[in-house]
């Protein structure tokens, strides 16, 4: 089977030539001065992308590893935690907090809605105090973005630490770790940064480090240990790794971060926002409904779309992949068969890729017997893309 011509998915997504070239570079010794410099420079670029003056850790292993490491490092037996759940990944994170002994309370909204800062404030007021609050910034499975900018300061005011899954948010929407008082954030390189899958990009505040140091059950001497990174790499003057880094992945992440920052983080975010607006306009003009109830909180990374009655997600994805060489995503977790997701991250947000996504979906649905107005969808998508590129 051929590789698809267009990977317009919920991640991993297509990478640029620059990232691909970096991934293909000769493998170096991890203590070669060239690699050590590149590793330190990758940390510097990541801190810039996160807008933090605090520490960052580049852990290898997909972003789920970083999230698990964060949960195990921070959560203690009996710790009062508040989990803010608006989607699949937040629910998953809550399971970890419970598994590591947390006394977990929840604020829950339906998966097609965003978290309401007022609800969060009243939970903190009425059920608090909490030591740790956890949330997902951009819920990729449902294409919903939560207002981290508003929730961060509320959590801070109530004295709790804040952990945020920003895996698909970084470079796709505004992420401000220091300004919003986020104590621990985990991002993934294979979403809006369009780098290789296989690393966790983590920001950690002094307060979060102190909580881990004070936690007797935080992993130590383990692949899952954030503290090993602090003790060996950071406190040791950034000269000794706790274990051998994935040299090629780090090269790829360095290239991806450089590209996003050279274009400018604002311009990179604006490009993702425009692609998302274009796809939303196209999908709706075709006669389909978005999964999120309101487009104001639809995410910039993917557009989650409800399917017309009678068309199954799996049949649609297979058909579009086979006939047009376009790979789209279905739902994930509890939403697996409920919706289709059109990804617009990294190169997938450039040029006419949003049009390809909308037309592949539209024509795929027509081929399978549904009635959508593909012409209206294409025109609406192009209208947004045209205006956005004229303004850029
Ligand atoms: C993709 C994603 C993850 C998981 O990242 P992996 O690198 O696939 O482990 C977690 N949370 C969110 C919000 C994501 O989009």
XYZ file of C-alpha atoms and ligand atoms in Angstrom:
407
model
C 0.000 0.000 0.000
C 1.210 3.496 -0.809
C 1.930 6.151 1.791
C -0.912 8.693 1.668
C -0.327 11.866 -0.330
C -1.933 13.932 2.412
C -1.862 13.125 6.118
C -4.479 15.501 7.512
C -4.947 13.756 10.829
C -5.064 14.436 14.544
C -1.339 13.643 14.811
C 1.210 12.424 14.112
C 1.006 14.773 11.162
C 3.197 15.550 8.141
C 6.571 17.188 8.741
C 8.421 19.826 6.744
C 11.469 19.047 4.589
C 13.620 20.753 7.197
C 12.393 18.436 9.960
C 12.728 15.379 7.722
C 16.290 16.362 6.818
C 17.157 16.800 10.508
C 15.733 13.360 11.298
C 17.984 11.896 8.599
C 21.227 13.385 9.906
C 24.109 11.150 10.974
C 23.696 9.749 14.501
C 26.206 11.301 16.882
C 27.524 10.211 20.248
C 25.203 11.769 22.854
C 28.190 13.405 24.599
C 29.588 14.776 21.361
C 29.862 18.557 21.830
C 27.723 19.104 18.737
C 24.846 17.095 20.205
C 25.218 18.553 23.697
C 24.969 22.044 22.212
C 21.981 21.080 20.126
C 20.245 19.510 23.127
C 20.774 22.644 25.239
C 19.612 24.801 22.341
C 16.472 22.672 21.990
C 15.706 23.379 25.656
C 16.218 27.108 25.080
C 13.861 27.095 22.081
C 11.268 25.072 23.952
C 11.290 27.501 26.886
C 10.768 30.309 24.384
C 7.822 28.511 22.771
C 6.333 27.846 26.220
C 7.006 31.477 27.224
C 8.667 30.404 30.426
C 11.819 31.378 32.300
C 11.509 28.173 34.335
C 12.951 24.733 33.668
C 12.036 22.530 30.747
C 12.672 18.803 30.352
C 12.944 16.938 27.049
C 11.903 13.410 27.868
C 11.833 10.684 25.320
C 8.701 8.638 24.918
C 5.417 9.885 23.503
C 3.625 12.652 25.375
C 1.596 10.119 27.365
C 4.871 9.190 29.082
C 5.386 12.791 30.158
C 1.816 12.964 31.456
C 2.232 9.742 33.412
C 5.589 10.927 34.768
C 3.932 14.181 35.857
C 1.052 12.405 37.585
C 3.369 9.981 39.389
C 5.772 12.727 40.360
C 3.191 15.091 41.776
C 0.344 13.007 43.185
C 0.730 11.712 46.744
C -1.418 9.359 48.795
C -4.466 11.311 49.975
C -3.621 14.476 48.017
C -6.723 16.518 47.272
C -6.881 16.949 43.496
C -9.418 18.639 41.242
C -9.669 17.248 37.727
C -11.338 19.450 35.114
C -12.900 17.095 32.593
C -14.212 18.125 29.198
C -12.897 15.245 27.163
C -11.162 11.921 26.760
C -7.625 12.891 27.801
C -8.728 14.659 30.972
C -10.748 11.598 32.001
C -7.688 9.423 31.390
C -5.507 11.713 33.490
C -7.982 11.439 36.357
C -7.513 7.648 36.351
C -3.797 8.146 36.936
C -4.343 10.604 39.758
C -6.636 8.050 41.426
C -4.220 5.190 40.791
C -1.416 7.088 42.569
C -3.546 7.708 45.629
C -5.091 11.105 44.878
C -8.398 12.084 46.459
C -9.812 13.208 43.126
C -12.777 15.545 42.754
C -14.137 16.591 39.387
C -15.649 19.405 37.428
C -17.245 17.804 34.394
C -18.843 19.235 31.255
C -20.153 17.315 28.209
C -17.436 16.488 25.675
C -18.860 18.924 23.102
C -18.472 21.878 25.480
C -15.531 23.789 26.933
C -14.790 24.219 30.643
C -16.473 27.217 32.197
C -14.080 29.261 34.405
C -17.029 30.143 36.684
C -17.653 26.453 37.391
C -13.991 25.994 38.196
C -13.985 28.986 40.539
C -17.031 27.732 42.416
C -15.589 24.206 42.767
C -12.407 25.713 44.204
C -14.423 27.877 46.580
C -16.933 25.294 47.703
C -15.009 22.009 47.650
C -11.465 23.298 48.244
C -8.774 23.617 49.248
C -7.045 21.505 46.597
C -3.333 20.992 46.189
C -3.430 20.141 42.508
C -5.738 21.054 39.629
C -5.392 19.269 36.278
C -6.814 20.165 32.889
C -6.356 19.692 29.155
C -5.876 22.883 27.144
C -6.861 21.559 23.749
C -8.894 18.319 23.780
C -7.785 16.846 20.461
C -10.294 13.933 20.516
C -13.240 16.343 20.450
C -11.630 19.426 18.903
C -12.479 21.626 21.890
C -10.194 24.293 23.377
C -10.472 25.133 27.074
C -9.769 28.652 28.415
C -6.432 28.007 30.144
C -5.699 31.753 30.130
C -8.705 32.345 32.383
C -8.533 29.207 34.493
C -4.795 29.486 35.311
C -5.066 32.702 37.329
C -8.192 31.423 39.154
C -6.373 28.278 40.256
C -3.380 30.366 41.333
C -5.594 32.647 43.397
C -6.853 29.609 45.298
C -3.320 28.446 46.034
C -3.360 25.162 44.084
C -0.757 23.927 41.618
C -1.901 23.671 38.008
C -0.992 20.877 35.649
C -1.956 21.347 31.986
C -1.896 18.923 29.073
C -0.923 21.276 26.245
C 0.074 18.425 23.923
C -1.857 19.702 20.908
C -1.987 23.356 21.981
C 1.673 24.359 21.774
C 2.333 26.349 18.552
C -1.325 26.016 17.558
C -2.808 28.392 20.083
C -1.496 30.815 22.683
C 0.300 29.023 25.542
C 1.836 31.190 28.301
C 3.213 29.061 31.090
C 4.546 31.775 33.410
C 1.867 34.408 32.837
C -0.960 31.899 33.407
C 0.690 30.252 36.452
C 0.967 26.770 34.972
C 3.209 24.658 37.232
C 3.616 21.679 34.987
C 2.818 21.478 31.274
C 3.334 18.648 28.822
C 3.409 19.202 25.056
C 3.992 16.823 22.161
C 6.160 17.508 19.128
C 3.963 15.630 16.651
C 0.937 17.913 16.838
C 1.117 21.614 15.865
C 4.937 21.642 15.925
C 4.856 18.883 13.285
C 7.944 17.115 14.553
C 8.494 13.405 15.136
C 6.285 11.529 17.596
C 8.185 10.068 20.510
C 9.065 12.887 22.889
C 7.461 14.717 25.796
C 8.187 18.429 26.025
C 7.719 19.524 29.621
C 7.762 22.818 31.533
C 8.149 22.656 35.329
C 7.928 25.425 37.933
C 10.032 25.634 41.095
C 6.910 24.854 43.058
C 6.251 21.667 41.104
C 9.864 20.549 41.605
C 9.533 21.159 45.342
C 6.316 19.115 45.441
C 8.057 16.228 43.694
C 11.096 16.393 45.981
C 8.719 16.208 48.942
C 6.781 13.274 47.463
C 8.244 9.978 48.706
C 6.450 8.059 45.961
C 7.698 10.229 43.067
C 9.728 7.926 40.773
C 13.485 8.029 41.266
C 16.026 6.015 39.337
C 13.376 5.313 36.708
C 12.674 6.059 33.059
C 9.517 7.787 34.341
C 11.440 10.017 36.714
C 11.366 13.757 36.199
C 13.491 14.141 39.332
C 16.312 12.180 37.678
C 16.391 14.860 35.014
C 16.590 17.552 37.668
C 19.245 15.886 39.774
C 21.466 14.606 37.009
C 20.998 16.980 34.105
C 19.769 20.333 35.456
C 21.444 20.468 38.887
C 24.565 18.884 37.406
C 25.081 21.850 35.066
C 23.532 20.191 31.989
C 26.451 17.876 31.406
C 25.155 14.408 32.245
C 21.986 12.778 30.923
C 20.031 10.351 33.110
C 19.918 8.011 30.094
C 20.781 8.094 26.395
C 18.585 10.600 24.565
C 17.005 9.639 21.236
C 19.509 11.569 19.144
C 17.466 11.637 15.935
C 14.237 12.616 17.653
C 15.997 15.488 19.406
C 17.387 16.622 16.032
C 13.857 16.563 14.624
C 12.335 18.421 17.569
C 15.088 21.042 17.356
C 14.277 21.618 13.675
C 10.536 21.788 14.357
C 10.951 24.314 17.186
C 13.417 26.395 15.124
C 10.987 26.557 12.262
C 8.052 27.648 14.432
C 10.139 30.287 16.209
C 11.801 31.581 13.041
C 8.369 32.187 11.538
C 7.422 33.685 14.904
C 5.216 31.946 17.425
C 2.375 34.453 16.846
C 2.495 33.938 13.076
C 2.572 30.167 13.571
C -0.476 30.337 15.818
C -2.251 32.667 13.372
C -1.647 30.190 10.556
C -3.239 27.389 12.583
C -6.168 29.606 13.556
C -6.806 30.563 9.924
C -6.685 26.952 8.735
C -9.126 25.992 11.495
C -11.505 28.827 10.553
C -11.317 27.789 6.894
C -12.103 24.142 7.629
C -14.950 25.031 9.981
C -16.457 27.346 7.365
C -16.151 24.659 4.692
C -17.622 21.857 6.745
C -20.577 23.960 7.839
C -21.230 25.370 4.351
C -21.380 21.785 3.081
C -24.245 21.188 5.467
C -22.420 19.324 8.260
C -22.308 20.210 11.956
C -19.246 20.733 14.090
C -18.845 18.468 17.104
C -18.214 21.390 19.510
C -21.504 23.084 20.358
C -20.027 26.530 19.736
C -17.346 27.470 17.253
C -15.843 30.013 19.714
C -14.220 27.134 21.559
C -13.449 24.913 18.563
C -9.756 23.987 18.619
C -7.090 25.209 16.181
C -5.466 21.787 15.817
C -8.321 19.665 14.455
C -11.909 20.194 13.336
C -14.167 17.539 14.803
C -17.256 17.053 12.652
C -20.439 15.069 13.160
C -21.261 12.648 10.357
C -24.635 12.449 8.567
C -26.828 9.553 9.695
C -26.037 6.314 7.894
C -22.329 6.907 7.250
C -19.871 5.148 9.542
C -16.541 6.716 10.486
C -14.461 3.655 9.605
C -16.025 3.200 6.169
C -15.520 6.864 5.368
C -11.869 6.951 6.446
C -11.018 3.793 4.511
C -12.772 5.040 1.398
C -11.095 8.460 1.421
C -7.700 6.875 2.082
C -8.050 4.337 -0.708
C -9.639 6.461 -3.383
C -7.987 9.830 -2.811
C -4.805 9.109 -0.862
C -5.969 11.336 1.974
C -5.667 10.150 5.559
C -8.144 11.735 7.983
C -8.822 10.772 11.617
C -11.840 9.285 13.296
C -12.748 9.897 16.891
C -10.687 8.642 19.805
C -11.553 6.816 22.992
C -15.257 7.091 23.809
C -15.772 9.205 20.681
C -14.106 6.749 18.280
C -17.147 6.078 16.108
C -18.967 9.338 16.674
C -17.105 11.746 14.464
C -14.436 12.498 11.901
C -11.523 14.837 12.562
C -9.831 16.948 9.937
C -6.325 17.820 11.100
C -4.690 21.135 10.276
C -1.415 21.041 12.139
C 2.036 21.940 10.838
C 2.256 21.571 7.030
C -1.396 20.447 7.030
C -2.322 24.024 7.959
C -0.436 25.488 4.986
C -1.502 26.342 1.443
C -4.563 24.499 0.194
C -4.331 21.565 2.573
C -7.478 22.714 4.406
C -9.306 22.624 1.068
C -8.037 19.099 0.446
C -9.383 18.028 3.843
C -12.809 19.577 3.266
C -13.135 18.193 -0.280
C -11.899 14.731 0.679
C -14.515 14.604 3.417
C -17.252 16.060 1.206
C -16.628 13.888 -1.831
C -16.099 10.836 0.375
C -19.528 11.382 1.911
C -21.137 11.810 -1.525
C -19.460 8.606 -2.754
C -20.982 6.817 0.238
C -24.467 8.133 -0.526
C -24.738 11.193 1.711
C -26.009 14.512 0.473
C -23.594 17.411 1.044
C -22.882 20.545 -0.974
C -19.196 20.122 -1.755
C -19.147 23.245 -3.970
C -20.406 25.463 -1.183
C -17.880 23.863 1.186
C -14.966 24.508 -1.169
C -16.023 28.116 -1.789
C -16.378 28.856 1.929
C -12.979 27.310 2.708
C -11.268 29.318 -0.033
C -12.935 32.537 1.070
C -11.348 32.256 4.517
C -7.964 31.118 3.176
C -7.881 33.933 0.661
C -8.624 36.617 3.236
C -6.222 35.137 5.774
C -3.308 35.013 3.343
C -4.008 38.536 2.122
C -3.766 39.719 5.758
C -0.714 37.637 6.731
C -1.951 13.506 21.257
C -2.364 13.878 22.612
C -1.915 13.186 23.749
C -1.065 11.966 23.657
O 0.149 12.240 23.037
P 1.023 11.024 22.501
O 2.283 11.690 22.048
O 0.247 10.406 21.416
O 1.257 10.137 23.639
C -2.321 13.628 24.999
N -3.128 14.685 25.130
C -3.578 15.379 24.076
C -4.472 16.546 24.303
C -3.215 14.995 22.783
O -3.659 15.676 21.719
